[in-house]
CSV table of C-alpha atoms in Angstrom, one decimal:
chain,number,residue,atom,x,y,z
S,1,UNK,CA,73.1,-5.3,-51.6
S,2,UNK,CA,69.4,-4.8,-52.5
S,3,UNK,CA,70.1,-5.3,-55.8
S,4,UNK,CA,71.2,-8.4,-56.0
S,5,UNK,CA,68.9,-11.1,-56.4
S,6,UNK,CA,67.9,-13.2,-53.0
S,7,UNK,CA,67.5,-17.0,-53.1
S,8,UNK,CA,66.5,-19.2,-49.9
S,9,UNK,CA,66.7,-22.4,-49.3
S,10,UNK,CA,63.7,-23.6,-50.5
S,11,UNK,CA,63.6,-21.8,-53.5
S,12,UNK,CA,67.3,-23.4,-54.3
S,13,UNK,CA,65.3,-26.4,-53.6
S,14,UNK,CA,62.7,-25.9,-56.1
S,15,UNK,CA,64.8,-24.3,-58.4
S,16,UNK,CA,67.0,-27.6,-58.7
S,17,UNK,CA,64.2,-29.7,-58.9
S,18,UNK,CA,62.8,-27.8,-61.4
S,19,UNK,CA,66.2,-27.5,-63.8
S,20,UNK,CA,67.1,-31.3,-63.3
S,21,UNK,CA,63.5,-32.8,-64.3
S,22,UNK,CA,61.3,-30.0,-66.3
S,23,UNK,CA,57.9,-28.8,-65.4
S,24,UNK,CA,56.3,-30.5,-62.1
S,25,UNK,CA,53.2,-29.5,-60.5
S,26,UNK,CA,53.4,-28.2,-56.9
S,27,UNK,CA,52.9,-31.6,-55.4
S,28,UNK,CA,55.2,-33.2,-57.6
S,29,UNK,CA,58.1,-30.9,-56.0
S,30,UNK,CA,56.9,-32.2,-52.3
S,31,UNK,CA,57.1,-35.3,-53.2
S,32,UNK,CA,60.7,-35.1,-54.5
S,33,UNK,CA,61.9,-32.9,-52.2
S,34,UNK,CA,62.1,-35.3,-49.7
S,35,UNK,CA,60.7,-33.4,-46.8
S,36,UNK,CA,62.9,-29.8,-48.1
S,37,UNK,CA,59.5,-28.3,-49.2
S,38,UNK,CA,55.6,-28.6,-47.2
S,39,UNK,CA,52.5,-28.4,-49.3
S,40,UNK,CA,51.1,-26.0,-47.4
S,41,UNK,CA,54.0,-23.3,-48.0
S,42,UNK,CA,55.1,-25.0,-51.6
S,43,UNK,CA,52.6,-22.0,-53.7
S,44,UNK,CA,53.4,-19.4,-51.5
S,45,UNK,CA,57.3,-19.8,-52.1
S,46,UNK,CA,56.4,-20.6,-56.0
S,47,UNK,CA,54.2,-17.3,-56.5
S,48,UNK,CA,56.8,-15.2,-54.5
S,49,UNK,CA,59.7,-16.9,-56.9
S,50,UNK,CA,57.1,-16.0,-59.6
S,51,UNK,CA,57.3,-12.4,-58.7
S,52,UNK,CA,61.0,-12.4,-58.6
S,53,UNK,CA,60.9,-13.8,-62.1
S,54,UNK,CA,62.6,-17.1,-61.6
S,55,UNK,CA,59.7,-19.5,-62.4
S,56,UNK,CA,56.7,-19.4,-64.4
S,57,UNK,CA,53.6,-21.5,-64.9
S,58,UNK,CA,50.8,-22.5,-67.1
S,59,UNK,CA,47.9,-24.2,-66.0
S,60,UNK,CA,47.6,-27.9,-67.6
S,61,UNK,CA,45.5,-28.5,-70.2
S,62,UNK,CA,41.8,-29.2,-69.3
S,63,UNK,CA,41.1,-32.9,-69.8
S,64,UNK,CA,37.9,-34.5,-70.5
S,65,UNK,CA,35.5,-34.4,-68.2
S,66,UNK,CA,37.4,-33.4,-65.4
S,67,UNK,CA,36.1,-31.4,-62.5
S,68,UNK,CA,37.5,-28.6,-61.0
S,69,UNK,CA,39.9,-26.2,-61.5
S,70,UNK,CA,43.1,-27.2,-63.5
S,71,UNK,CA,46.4,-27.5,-61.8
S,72,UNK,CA,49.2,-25.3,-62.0
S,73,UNK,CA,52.9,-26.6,-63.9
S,74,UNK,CA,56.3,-24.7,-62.8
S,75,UNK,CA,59.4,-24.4,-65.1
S,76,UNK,CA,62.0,-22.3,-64.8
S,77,UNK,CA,62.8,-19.2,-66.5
S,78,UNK,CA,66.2,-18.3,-67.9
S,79,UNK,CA,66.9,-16.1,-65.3
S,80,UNK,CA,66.0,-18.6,-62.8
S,81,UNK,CA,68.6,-21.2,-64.2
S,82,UNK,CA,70.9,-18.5,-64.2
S,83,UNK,CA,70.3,-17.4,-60.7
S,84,UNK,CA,70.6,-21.0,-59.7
S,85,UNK,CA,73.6,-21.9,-61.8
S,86,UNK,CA,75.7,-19.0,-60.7
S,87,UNK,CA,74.8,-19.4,-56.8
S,88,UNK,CA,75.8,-22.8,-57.3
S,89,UNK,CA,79.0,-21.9,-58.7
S,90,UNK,CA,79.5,-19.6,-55.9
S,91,UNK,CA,78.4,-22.6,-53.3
S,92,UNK,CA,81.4,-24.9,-54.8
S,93,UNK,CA,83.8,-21.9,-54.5
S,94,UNK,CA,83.2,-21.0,-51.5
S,95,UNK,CA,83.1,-24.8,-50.0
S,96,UNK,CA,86.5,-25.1,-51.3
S,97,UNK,CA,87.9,-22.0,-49.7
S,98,UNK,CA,90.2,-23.6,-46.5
S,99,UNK,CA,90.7,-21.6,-42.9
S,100,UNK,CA,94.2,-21.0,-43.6
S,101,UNK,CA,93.4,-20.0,-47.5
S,102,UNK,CA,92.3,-16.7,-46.1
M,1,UNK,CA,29.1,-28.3,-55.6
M,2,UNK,CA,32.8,-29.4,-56.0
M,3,UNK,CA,35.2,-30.2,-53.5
M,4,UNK,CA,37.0,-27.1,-52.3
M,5,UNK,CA,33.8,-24.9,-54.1
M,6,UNK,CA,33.7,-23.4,-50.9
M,7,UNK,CA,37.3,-22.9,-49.8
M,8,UNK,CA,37.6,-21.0,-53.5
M,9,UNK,CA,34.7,-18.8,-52.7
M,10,UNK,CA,36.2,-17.9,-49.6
M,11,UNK,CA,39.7,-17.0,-51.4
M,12,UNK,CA,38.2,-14.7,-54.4
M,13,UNK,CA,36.2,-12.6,-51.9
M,14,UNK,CA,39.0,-12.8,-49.2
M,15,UNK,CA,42.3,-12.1,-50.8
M,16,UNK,CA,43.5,-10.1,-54.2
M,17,UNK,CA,42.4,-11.4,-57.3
M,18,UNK,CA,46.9,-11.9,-57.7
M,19,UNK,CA,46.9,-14.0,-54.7
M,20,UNK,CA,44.2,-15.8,-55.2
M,21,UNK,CA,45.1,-17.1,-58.7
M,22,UNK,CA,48.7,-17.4,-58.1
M,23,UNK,CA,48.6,-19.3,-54.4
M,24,UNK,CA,45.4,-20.7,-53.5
M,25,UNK,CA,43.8,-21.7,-56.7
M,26,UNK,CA,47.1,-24.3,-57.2
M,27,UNK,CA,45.9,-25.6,-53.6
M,28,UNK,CA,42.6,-26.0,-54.5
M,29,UNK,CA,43.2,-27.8,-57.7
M,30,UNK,CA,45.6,-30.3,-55.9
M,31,UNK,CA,42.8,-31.0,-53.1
M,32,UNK,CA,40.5,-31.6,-56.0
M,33,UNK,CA,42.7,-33.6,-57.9
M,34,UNK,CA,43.8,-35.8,-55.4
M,35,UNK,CA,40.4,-36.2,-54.1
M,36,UNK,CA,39.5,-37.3,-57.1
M,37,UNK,CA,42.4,-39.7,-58.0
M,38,UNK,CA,42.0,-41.5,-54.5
M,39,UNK,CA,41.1,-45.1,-53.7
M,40,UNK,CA,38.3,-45.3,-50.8
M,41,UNK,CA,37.5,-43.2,-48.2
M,42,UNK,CA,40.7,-43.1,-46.3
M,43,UNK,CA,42.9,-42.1,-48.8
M,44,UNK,CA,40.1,-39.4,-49.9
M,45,UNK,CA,39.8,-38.4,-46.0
M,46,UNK,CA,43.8,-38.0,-46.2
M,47,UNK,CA,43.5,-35.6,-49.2
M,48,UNK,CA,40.5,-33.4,-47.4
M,49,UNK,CA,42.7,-33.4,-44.4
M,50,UNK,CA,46.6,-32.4,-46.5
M,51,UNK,CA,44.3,-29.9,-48.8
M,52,UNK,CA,42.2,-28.2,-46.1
M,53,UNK,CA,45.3,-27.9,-44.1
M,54,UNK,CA,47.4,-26.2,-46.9
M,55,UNK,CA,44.8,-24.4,-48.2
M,56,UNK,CA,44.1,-22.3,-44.4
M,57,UNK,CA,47.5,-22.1,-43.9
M,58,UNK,CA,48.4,-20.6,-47.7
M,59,UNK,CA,45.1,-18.2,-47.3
M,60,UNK,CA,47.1,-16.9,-43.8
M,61,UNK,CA,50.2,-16.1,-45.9
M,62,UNK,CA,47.6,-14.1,-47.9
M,63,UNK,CA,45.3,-12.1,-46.0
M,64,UNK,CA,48.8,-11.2,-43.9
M,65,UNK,CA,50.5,-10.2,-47.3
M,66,UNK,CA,47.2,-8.4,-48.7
M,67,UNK,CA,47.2,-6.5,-45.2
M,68,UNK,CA,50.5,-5.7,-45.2
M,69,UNK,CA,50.7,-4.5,-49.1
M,70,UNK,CA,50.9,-0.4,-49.3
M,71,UNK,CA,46.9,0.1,-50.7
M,72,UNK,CA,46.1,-1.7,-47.1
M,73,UNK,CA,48.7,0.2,-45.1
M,74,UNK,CA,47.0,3.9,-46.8
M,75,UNK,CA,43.8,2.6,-45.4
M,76,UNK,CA,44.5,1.5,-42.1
M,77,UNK,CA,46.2,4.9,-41.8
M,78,UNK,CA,43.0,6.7,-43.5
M,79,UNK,CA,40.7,4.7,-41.0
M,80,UNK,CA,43.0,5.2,-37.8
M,81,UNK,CA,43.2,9.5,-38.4
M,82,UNK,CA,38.9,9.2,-39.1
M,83,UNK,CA,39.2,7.1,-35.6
M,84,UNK,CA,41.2,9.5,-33.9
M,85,UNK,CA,38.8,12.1,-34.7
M,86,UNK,CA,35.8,10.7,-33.9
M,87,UNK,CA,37.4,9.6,-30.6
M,88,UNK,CA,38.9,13.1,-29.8
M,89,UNK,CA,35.3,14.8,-31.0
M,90,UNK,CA,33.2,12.7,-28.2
M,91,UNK,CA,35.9,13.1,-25.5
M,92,UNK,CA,35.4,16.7,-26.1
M,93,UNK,CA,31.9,16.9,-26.1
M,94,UNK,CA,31.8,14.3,-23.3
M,95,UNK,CA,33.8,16.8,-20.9
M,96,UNK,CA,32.5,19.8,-22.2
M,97,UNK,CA,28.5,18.6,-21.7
M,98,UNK,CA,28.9,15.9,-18.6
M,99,UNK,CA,32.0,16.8,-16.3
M,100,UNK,CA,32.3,20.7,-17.0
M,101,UNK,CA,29.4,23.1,-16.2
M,102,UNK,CA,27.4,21.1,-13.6
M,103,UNK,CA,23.8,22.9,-15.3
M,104,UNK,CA,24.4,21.4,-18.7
M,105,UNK,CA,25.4,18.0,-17.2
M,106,UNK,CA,22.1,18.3,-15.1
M,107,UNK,CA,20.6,18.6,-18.6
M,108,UNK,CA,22.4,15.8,-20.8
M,109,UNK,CA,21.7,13.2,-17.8
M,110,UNK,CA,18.2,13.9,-17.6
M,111,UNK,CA,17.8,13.8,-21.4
M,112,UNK,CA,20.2,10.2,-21.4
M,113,UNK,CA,17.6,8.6,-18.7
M,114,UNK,CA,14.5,9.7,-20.8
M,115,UNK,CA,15.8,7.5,-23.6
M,116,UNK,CA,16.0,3.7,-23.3
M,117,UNK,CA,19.2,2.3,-22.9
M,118,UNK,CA,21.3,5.4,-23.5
M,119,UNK,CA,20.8,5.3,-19.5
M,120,UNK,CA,24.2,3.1,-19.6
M,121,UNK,CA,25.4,6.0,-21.4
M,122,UNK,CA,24.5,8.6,-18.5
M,123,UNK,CA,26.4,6.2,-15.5
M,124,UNK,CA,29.5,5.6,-17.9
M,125,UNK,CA,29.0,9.5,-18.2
M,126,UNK,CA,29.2,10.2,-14.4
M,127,UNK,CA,32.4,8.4,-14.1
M,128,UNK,CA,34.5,9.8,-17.5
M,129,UNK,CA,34.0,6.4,-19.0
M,130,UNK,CA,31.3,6.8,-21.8
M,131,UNK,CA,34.0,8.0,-24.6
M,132,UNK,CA,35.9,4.9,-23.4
M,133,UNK,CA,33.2,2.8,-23.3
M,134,UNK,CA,30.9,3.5,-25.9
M,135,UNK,CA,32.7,6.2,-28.0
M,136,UNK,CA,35.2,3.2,-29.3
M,137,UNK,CA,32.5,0.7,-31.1
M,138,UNK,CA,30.7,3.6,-32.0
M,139,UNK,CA,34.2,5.2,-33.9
M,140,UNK,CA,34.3,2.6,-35.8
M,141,UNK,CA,31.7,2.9,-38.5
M,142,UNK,CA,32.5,6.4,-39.5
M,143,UNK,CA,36.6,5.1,-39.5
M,144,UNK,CA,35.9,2.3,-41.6
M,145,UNK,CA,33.0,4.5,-43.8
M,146,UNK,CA,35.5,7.2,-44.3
M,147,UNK,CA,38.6,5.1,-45.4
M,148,UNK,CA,36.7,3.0,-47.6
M,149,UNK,CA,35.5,6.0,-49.1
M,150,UNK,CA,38.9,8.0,-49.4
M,151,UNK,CA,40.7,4.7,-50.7
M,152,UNK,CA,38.4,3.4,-53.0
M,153,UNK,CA,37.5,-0.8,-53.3
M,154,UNK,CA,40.8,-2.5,-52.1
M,155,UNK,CA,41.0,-6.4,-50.9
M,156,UNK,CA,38.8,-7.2,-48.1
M,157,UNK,CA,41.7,-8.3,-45.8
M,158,UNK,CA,42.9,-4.3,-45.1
M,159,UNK,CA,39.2,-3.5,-43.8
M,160,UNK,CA,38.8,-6.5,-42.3
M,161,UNK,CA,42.2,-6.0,-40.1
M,162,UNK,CA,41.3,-2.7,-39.4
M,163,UNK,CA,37.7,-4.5,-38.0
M,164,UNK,CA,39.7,-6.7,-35.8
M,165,UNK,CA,42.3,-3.8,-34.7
M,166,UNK,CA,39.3,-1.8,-33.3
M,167,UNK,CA,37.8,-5.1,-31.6
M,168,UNK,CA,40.6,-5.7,-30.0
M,169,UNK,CA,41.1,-1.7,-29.0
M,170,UNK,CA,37.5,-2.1,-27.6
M,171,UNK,CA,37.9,-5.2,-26.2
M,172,UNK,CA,41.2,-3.5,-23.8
M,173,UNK,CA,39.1,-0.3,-23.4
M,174,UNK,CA,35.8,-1.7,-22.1
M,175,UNK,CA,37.4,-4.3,-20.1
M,176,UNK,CA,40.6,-3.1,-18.8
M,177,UNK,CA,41.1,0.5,-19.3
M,178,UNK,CA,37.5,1.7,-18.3
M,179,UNK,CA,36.9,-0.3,-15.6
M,180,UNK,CA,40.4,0.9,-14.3
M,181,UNK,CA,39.3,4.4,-14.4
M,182,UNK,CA,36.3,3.6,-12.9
M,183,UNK,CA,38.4,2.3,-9.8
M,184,UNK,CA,40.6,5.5,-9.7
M,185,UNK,CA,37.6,7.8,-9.8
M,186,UNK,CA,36.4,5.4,-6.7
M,187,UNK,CA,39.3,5.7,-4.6
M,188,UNK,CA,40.1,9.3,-5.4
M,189,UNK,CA,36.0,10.2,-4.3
M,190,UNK,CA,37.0,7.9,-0.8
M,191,UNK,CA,40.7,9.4,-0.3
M,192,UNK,CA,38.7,13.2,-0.5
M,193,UNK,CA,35.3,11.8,1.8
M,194,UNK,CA,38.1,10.6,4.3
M,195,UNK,CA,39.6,13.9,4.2
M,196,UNK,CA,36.5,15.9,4.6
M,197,UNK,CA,35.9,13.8,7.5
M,198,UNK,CA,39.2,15.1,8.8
M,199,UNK,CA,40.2,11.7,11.1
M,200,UNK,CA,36.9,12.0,12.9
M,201,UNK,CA,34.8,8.9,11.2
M,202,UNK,CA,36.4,5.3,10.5
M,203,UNK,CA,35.8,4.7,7.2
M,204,UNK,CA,36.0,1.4,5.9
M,205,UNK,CA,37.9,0.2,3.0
M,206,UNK,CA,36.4,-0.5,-0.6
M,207,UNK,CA,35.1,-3.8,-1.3
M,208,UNK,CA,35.6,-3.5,-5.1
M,209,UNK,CA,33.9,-7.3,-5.2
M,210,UNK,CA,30.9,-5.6,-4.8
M,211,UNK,CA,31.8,-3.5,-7.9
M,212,UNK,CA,31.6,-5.1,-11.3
M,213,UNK,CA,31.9,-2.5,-13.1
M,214,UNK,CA,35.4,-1.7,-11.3
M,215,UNK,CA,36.7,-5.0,-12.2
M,216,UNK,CA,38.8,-6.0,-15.4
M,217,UNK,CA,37.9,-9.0,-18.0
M,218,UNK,CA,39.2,-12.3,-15.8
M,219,UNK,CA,37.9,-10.6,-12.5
M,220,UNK,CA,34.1,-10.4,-14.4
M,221,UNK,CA,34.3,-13.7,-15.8
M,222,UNK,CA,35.6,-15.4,-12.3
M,223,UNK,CA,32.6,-13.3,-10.4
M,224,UNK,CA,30.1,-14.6,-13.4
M,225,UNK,CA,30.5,-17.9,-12.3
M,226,UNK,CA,31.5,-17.6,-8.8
M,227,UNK,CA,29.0,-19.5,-5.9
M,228,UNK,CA,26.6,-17.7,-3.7
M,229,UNK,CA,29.2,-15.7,-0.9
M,230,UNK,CA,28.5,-17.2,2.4
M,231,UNK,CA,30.5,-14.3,4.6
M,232,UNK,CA,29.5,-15.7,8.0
M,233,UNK,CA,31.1,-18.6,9.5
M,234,UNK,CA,28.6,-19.6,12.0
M,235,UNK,CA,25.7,-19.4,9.6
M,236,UNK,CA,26.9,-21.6,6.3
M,237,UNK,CA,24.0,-21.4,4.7
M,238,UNK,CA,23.2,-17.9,4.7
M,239,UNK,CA,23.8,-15.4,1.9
M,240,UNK,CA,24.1,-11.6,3.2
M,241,UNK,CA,21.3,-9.9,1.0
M,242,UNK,CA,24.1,-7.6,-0.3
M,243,UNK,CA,25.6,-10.4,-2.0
M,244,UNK,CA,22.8,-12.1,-3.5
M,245,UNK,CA,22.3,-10.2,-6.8
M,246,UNK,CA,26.1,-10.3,-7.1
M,247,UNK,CA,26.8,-13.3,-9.6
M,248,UNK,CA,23.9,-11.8,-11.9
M,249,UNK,CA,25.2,-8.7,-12.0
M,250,UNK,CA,28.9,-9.8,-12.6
M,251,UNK,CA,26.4,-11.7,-15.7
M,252,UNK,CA,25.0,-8.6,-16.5
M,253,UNK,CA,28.1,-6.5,-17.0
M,254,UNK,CA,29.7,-9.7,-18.6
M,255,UNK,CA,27.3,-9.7,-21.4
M,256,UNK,CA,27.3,-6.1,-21.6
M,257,UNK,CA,30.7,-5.9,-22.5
M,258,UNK,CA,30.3,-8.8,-25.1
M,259,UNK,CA,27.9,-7.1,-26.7
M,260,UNK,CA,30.2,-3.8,-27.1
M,261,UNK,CA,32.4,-6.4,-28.9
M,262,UNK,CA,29.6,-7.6,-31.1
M,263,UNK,CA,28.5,-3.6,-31.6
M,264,UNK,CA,32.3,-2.4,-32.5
M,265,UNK,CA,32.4,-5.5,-35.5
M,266,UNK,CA,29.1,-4.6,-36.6
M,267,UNK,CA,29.6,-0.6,-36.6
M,268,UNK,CA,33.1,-1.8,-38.6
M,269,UNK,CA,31.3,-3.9,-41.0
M,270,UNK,CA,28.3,-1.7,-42.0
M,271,UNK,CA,30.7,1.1,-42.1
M,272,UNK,CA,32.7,-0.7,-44.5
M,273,UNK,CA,30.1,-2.3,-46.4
M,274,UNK,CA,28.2,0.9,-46.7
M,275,UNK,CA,31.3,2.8,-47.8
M,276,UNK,CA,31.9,0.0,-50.5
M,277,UNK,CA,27.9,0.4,-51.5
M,278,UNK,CA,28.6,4.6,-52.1
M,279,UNK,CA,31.9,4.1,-53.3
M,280,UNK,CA,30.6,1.4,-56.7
M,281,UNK,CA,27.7,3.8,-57.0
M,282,UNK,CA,29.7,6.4,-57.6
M,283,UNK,CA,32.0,4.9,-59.6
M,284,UNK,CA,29.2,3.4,-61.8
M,285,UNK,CA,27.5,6.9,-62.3
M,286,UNK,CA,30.8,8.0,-63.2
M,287,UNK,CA,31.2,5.7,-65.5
M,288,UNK,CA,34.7,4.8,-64.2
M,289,UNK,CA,34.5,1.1,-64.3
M,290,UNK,CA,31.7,-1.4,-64.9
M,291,UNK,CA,31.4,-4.7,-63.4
M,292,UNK,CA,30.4,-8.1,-65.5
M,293,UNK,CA,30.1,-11.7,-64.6
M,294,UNK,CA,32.5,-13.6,-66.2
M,295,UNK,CA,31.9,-17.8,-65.5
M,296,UNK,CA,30.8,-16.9,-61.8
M,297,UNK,CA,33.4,-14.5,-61.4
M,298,UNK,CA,33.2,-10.8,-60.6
M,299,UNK,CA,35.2,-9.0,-63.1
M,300,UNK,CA,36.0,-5.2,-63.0
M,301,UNK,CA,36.1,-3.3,-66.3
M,302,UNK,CA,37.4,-0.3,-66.4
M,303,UNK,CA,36.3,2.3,-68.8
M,304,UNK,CA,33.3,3.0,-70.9
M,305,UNK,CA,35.0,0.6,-73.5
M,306,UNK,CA,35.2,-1.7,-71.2
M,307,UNK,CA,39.0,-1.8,-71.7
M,308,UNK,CA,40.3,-4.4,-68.5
């Protein structure tokens, strides 16, 4: 169903990273995905989960004499922890379901 | 100049503004920042290495998604029909004025070998190859001029696929397609000599080694840098004078068709670029949108209130 919203794997990943500790930058989530997410694909999966409306960002603040261009912080939107929680619930369901249940 | 100055100047003018701010610039801050948060070279080495490596491999994802988004699609299918034409228009004229009416061919050749180099033109011509040959590279700056044109500015990456599109068509044209018309045209002029001849001559059979033009990409590259032929077995050091201009020819036709690949990105990117050129002047007289520099950065405003 087209409708319905679509969720990989790696954007479950970042998703549950992201609703158990907060904001993270993008490397932050490599790091503690423990291998689940590459920093070379890590901002293409964030601004396609951007698009879809389950994350948003702000760039950090600028501090003091830094160079460059500021970083990016995720968070989730409501959507997004509600996309998550509910394909979660569905993940539990369905793991309990038994061969000779159906 | 910053670290990763140059990778960001390559992302703005590359990919969609949307792209570039929501995927690349996050890579770029991250290579900056962790260049400079690390201790010594090494671990500043490491960083170049991880940010460089995410950073080409995001900009991929982009151009490929820029390319593929529906603005890019409209002008790849703008630029192929202008293609088509162009293609179709010096077929025509090529088999109406060179392999139709033997006077005006007389003609066209004699006016092709008055002009310098257009003499290439005139042999391709003899053998149905010059729309093949030349027609292709040339297609392309009225293709790219026309789309760019009829679609207005879009991201870079949709012109610049439709470049490499018609490099590669060139590339397969002038190196595999002419050269095997070339060969056809060869054996069907022996299959109706040895007819004519009616069984009363032996005629030998073609040495297309002797024929660079005949031969297709790897075949031109091997003869390129193939040693001197020595044919006769008794006499090892002796080159037959037939083949002695052969690896320089096989050079010849080599760099030839390298510069047909050179000619067909050029013709795309001057049609492009000139098409962009018209295209803001227009749009400037018109008064449709203005552009201002905003911290280095190019920034369309649309409107004569300069409403964004």
């Amino acid at each position: 169903m087209s409708g319905h919203p679509r969720i990989s794997r790696t954007e479950r990943a970042i998703l549950e990273l992201l609703v158990s500790e907060g904001e993270l930058f993008g490397l932050q989530l490599v790091e503690r995905s423990r291998g689940v997410l590459k920093r070379g694909t890590v901002y293409v999966t964030l601004g396609r989960m951007q698009e879809k409306g389950f994350v948003e960002s702000r760039t950090e603040p600028p501090a003091p004499g830094a160079i460059g261009l500021p970083r990016r912080l995720y968070r989730p939107t409501a959507y997004g922890v509600g996309v998550f929680r509910a394909w979660s619930r569905a993940a539990r369901a369905i793991a309990r379901l038994q061969p000779h249940e159906a | 100049m910053a670290v990763g100055d140059a990778l960001h100047r390559i992302g703005r003018n590359l990919c969609s503004c949307d792209l570039c701010g929501r995927v690349l610039e996050p890579v770029i801050a991250d290579l900056q920042h962790e260049y400079e948060h690390a201790d010594g070279a090494a671990e500043r080495f490491f960083a170049l290495l991880g940010g460089y490596a995410a950073f080409w491999r995001s900009f991929g994802w982009c151009l490929a998604r820029d390319a593929a988004a529906r603005e890019s699609r409209r002008y790849l299918g703008s630029a192929s029909v202008a293609f088509l034409i162009v293609v179709g228009t010096l077929a025509l004229s090529e088999i109406l004025f060179l392999h139709t009416l033997q006077g005006v061919r007389n003609v066209v050749l004699r006016v092709l070998s008055w002009v310098p180099y257009l003499s290439y033109i005139g042999w391709s011509a003899r053998i149905n190859t010059a729309t093949l040959t030349f027609g292709l590279p040339l297609a392309m700056l009225p293709a790219l001029l026309y789309a760019t044109r009829r679609r207005g500015i879009i991201t870079p990456s949709a012109a610049l696929l439709a470049i490499a599109l018609g490099t590669i068509l060139t590339t397969a044209s002038s190196g595999w397609i002419a050269p095997a018309v070339v060969r056809w045209s060869v054996v069907a002029e022996r299959d109706r000599f040895v007819v004519a001849l009616g069984g009363r001559r032996q005629v030998p059979p073609i040495d297309f080694d002797g024929c660079p033009d005949c031969r297709a990409w790897p075949d031109v590259i091997r003869g390129a840098r193939a040693p001197l032929k020595h044919r006769y077995p008794g006499y090892p050091t002796y080159v037959a004078p037939e083949d002695r201009g052969l690896p320089a020819w096989y050079r010849s036709v080599l760099r030839e068709r390298l510069l047909l690949i050179v000619f067909a990105i050029l013709a795309g990117l001057i049609g492009w670029r000139l098409g962009l050129a018209l295209e803001r002047r227009q749009a400037d007289d018109d008064g449709v949108f203005r552009t201002r520099d905003d911290g280095g950065r190019r920034v369309v405003v649309v409107g004569e209130d300069g409403e964004d």
